[in-house]
Amino acid sequence: MNLKQLSQLLELSQTTISRALNGYPEVSEQTRLKVVEAARKHGYNPNSNARKLATGRAGSIGYVLPVGKNVDLDPHFVEFLSGLGEHALSREVDLSLTPAPFERETEAYRRIATSRSVDGVYLSSMRNDEQRIALVRGLGLPFLAHGRALAPSEGYACVDIDNEGAFYAATQLLLQLGHRRLAYINGDIDFTFAVHRLNGVRRALKDFGLPPESLQHHSAAMNEDNGYRLAMTLFRDTDASERPTAVLSASMFSTLGIVRALNQLGLRMPDDVSIITHDDVFPFLKPESFSVPLTTTRSSIRAAGARICERLVDIITGVETEPVQEIWPVELIVRGTTGPVPAERKRMRGRTTEAAE
Amino acid sequence: MNLKQLSQLLELSQTTISRALNGYPEVSEQTRLKVVEAARKHGYNPNSNARKLATGRAGSIGYVLPVGKNVDLDPHFVEFLSGLGEHALSREVDLSLTPAPFERETEAYRRIATSRSVDGVYLSSMRNDEQRIALVRGLGLPFLAHGRALAPSEGYACVDIDNEGAFYAATQLLLQLGHRRLAYINGDIDFTFAVHRLNGVRRALKDFGLPPESLQHHSAAMNEDNGYRLAMTLFRDTDASERPTAVLSASMFSTLGIVRALNQLGLRMPDDVSIITHDDVFPFLKPESFSVPLTTTRSSIRAAGARICERLVDIITGVETEPVQEIWPVELIVRGTTGPVPAERKRMRGRTTEAAE
DNA sequence: AAATCAAGCCAAAGCGCTTTGAAACTGACT
DNA sequence: AGTCAGTTTCAAAGCGCTTTGGCTTGATTT
């Protein structure tokens, strides 16, 4: 059933049907009701491709999905997607994923833009040598970034969390607890979020008057394996005198591995080692669920997804005109894995045990 | 730049340009080269909506994305998607995700079908009371199921793994090791995969001549929390005489929690408890990475994604005509978490230790 | 009673592509 | 020279929708 057939059936013009269905005022309430009813009854839905062609609007937002043997679509993405989807629903937009290997990414964006298959795109996993902002802008494709680029640092719309502030606060807490030898098991430093976080940690150290050497920094993809491996390097393969007394971790997945290493080495949290992790809020992996509840910096990546969908639609429809950079504050939630530095432990044992309980 | 402009530029008809670009034989190699070159140079890409309208093909496969406060898009999905994307790329198709809350799912499929926005859909997370097969078939929408329904059991195309066989084999192994009191921490029993797996476990017990009571079965969403909770019920809240000596687990996430519970209770694998887990092969969470490497049944959900994309495209293009049910065998990989039943442990200690090393 | 106006409807012109059916041009064969 | 098959090109008709501009009507104003 298409528009023409329906119009013949109702003995009305296609124009009227179209207007009735799309809520234009030029049609009487009476006919509208009749039309809507008939459409429902005969299961008429406008052909989406015809409509897209006629209006020039695609009704969907796009994302170039990195694929390839070495690219793991990680759980962060799906959680983000989940939020996006939740909001997409209420705005009646679809998500269109265009798979592309990393090296052909540019081509993919170009094709998306010239073929008008989506109304706008969101960019995520911003890298240090970010090229996409200039690219999609040049292509005239509306966009919204999840995260920020190093350069240009402004002039484009984005939603990001205050990574630097979060890790500044986390580091500060550890320093206040007396820790002086820290380690940071960071994510891949090619991504800007990792740079921002590292900046936060370093700034906190500096403000506290500690030398850069007080921090051991390791960067690797955020997963269990790397967490384990790096923790082993820190605590098994390092001289006792140089071992950190506290570890910052960029993700719950890394922390899974760190905790395994500590267990294996017989080190206890927080008595021997304090840990602070960034928590993106995964419903299937909660900081409260660890053997010792994790102290975390927390920001829901799912909420970011929802917000990004909302704003991207606003940008596409012209509601939002100026490129605003929206930076979300991050909570620091103290649970059981942070305690005083070991040297001070004895005179505070009562308190520590209680906190770790 | 659109087709008309390009045709004027080259002083050729739109027909010829279109044919040249789409590789039809009616155009001389010479003109084709000229056209392709010009298109590249001027950055011409056919408007995808116009093309879709004209051909009636959408060039994308669809998925109705369940959203809602209580629906967590889980890591299984993203890994699956990753495989799908990998293959989609080579076939030049996009993925179109239509978010829909569970209760309005039917409506979403209906809209997808009548609006012709995708060429076909895949269905996943098959439920016991599966309605979607009849629905999409009735709508004339080509489809491919990931997993099988209970009814109808055949007559539709699907890709599934041999869940029953996998858990039969896993159970058999445990029985051969002397275990007689088993527990199965299953996924949500509303899904058919969970039913099939339970059938496998029960059949193995029966074939071995054990009564149904030898199995304690628990069903819940597969996550860390539930794994922990259910393991606690089994090992802390149950009389010692009734405690299982071996646990089957439906997912690595549940097992994460089970292991945490066992650690907390001071129970060791495999000396006190044997564990077999189903592993969907997540790059970020590997069975080898557990404190004791996990014995698993293994089948890559990512590979399933790639295969499903491949076959769905074949179904859409008419290459595949008969609905075939493709069932993949599942490997059983013995690592460190399976050993003889505790009672027999003493006289076999040497071997167990070795296996668990 | 004529003039004005809004409400409700319509015919037709796009949107940018693919595809049909026909035309024009080649050379080769009678 | 005339015919024919094969090649290369084209004009025009869709695909199913939205939207412009205009046409009727009946009611309201002058």
mmCIF file of C-alpha atoms (C1' of nucleotides) in Angstrom, chain B residues 3 15 18-19 22 24 44 47 51, chain C residues 14-22:
data_model
loop_
_atom_site.group_PDB
_atom_site.id
_atom_site.type_symbol
_atom_site.label_atom_id
_atom_site.label_comp_id
_atom_site.label_asym_id
_atom_site.label_seq_id
_atom_site.Cartn_x
_atom_site.Cartn_y
_atom_site.Cartn_z
ATOM 1 C CA LEU B 3 24.287 12.953 -11.665
ATOM 2 C CA THR B 15 22.093 6.846 -18.390
ATOM 3 C CA SER B 18 24.998 5.624 -14.259
ATOM 4 C CA ARG B 19 25.864 2.542 -16.252
ATOM 5 C CA ASN B 22 27.687 0.624 -11.892
ATOM 6 C CA TYR B 24 27.172 -2.421 -16.829
ATOM 7 C CA TYR B 44 30.656 12.533 -6.991
ATOM 8 C CA ASN B 47 22.736 10.141 -3.476
ATOM 9 C CA ARG B 51 19.385 5.234 -5.422
ATOM 10 C "C1'" DG C 14 10.293 18.283 -8.159
ATOM 11 C "C1'" DC C 15 13.945 15.094 -5.168
ATOM 12 C "C1'" DG C 16 18.281 12.149 -7.875
ATOM 13 C "C1'" DC C 17 18.709 8.067 -9.255
ATOM 14 C "C1'" DT C 18 17.920 3.413 -12.339
ATOM 15 C "C1'" DT C 19 16.157 1.163 -16.214
ATOM 16 C "C1'" DT C 20 13.433 0.450 -20.404
ATOM 17 C "C1'" DG C 21 13.069 0.774 -25.182
ATOM 18 C "C1'" DA C 22 14.655 2.978 -29.030
#
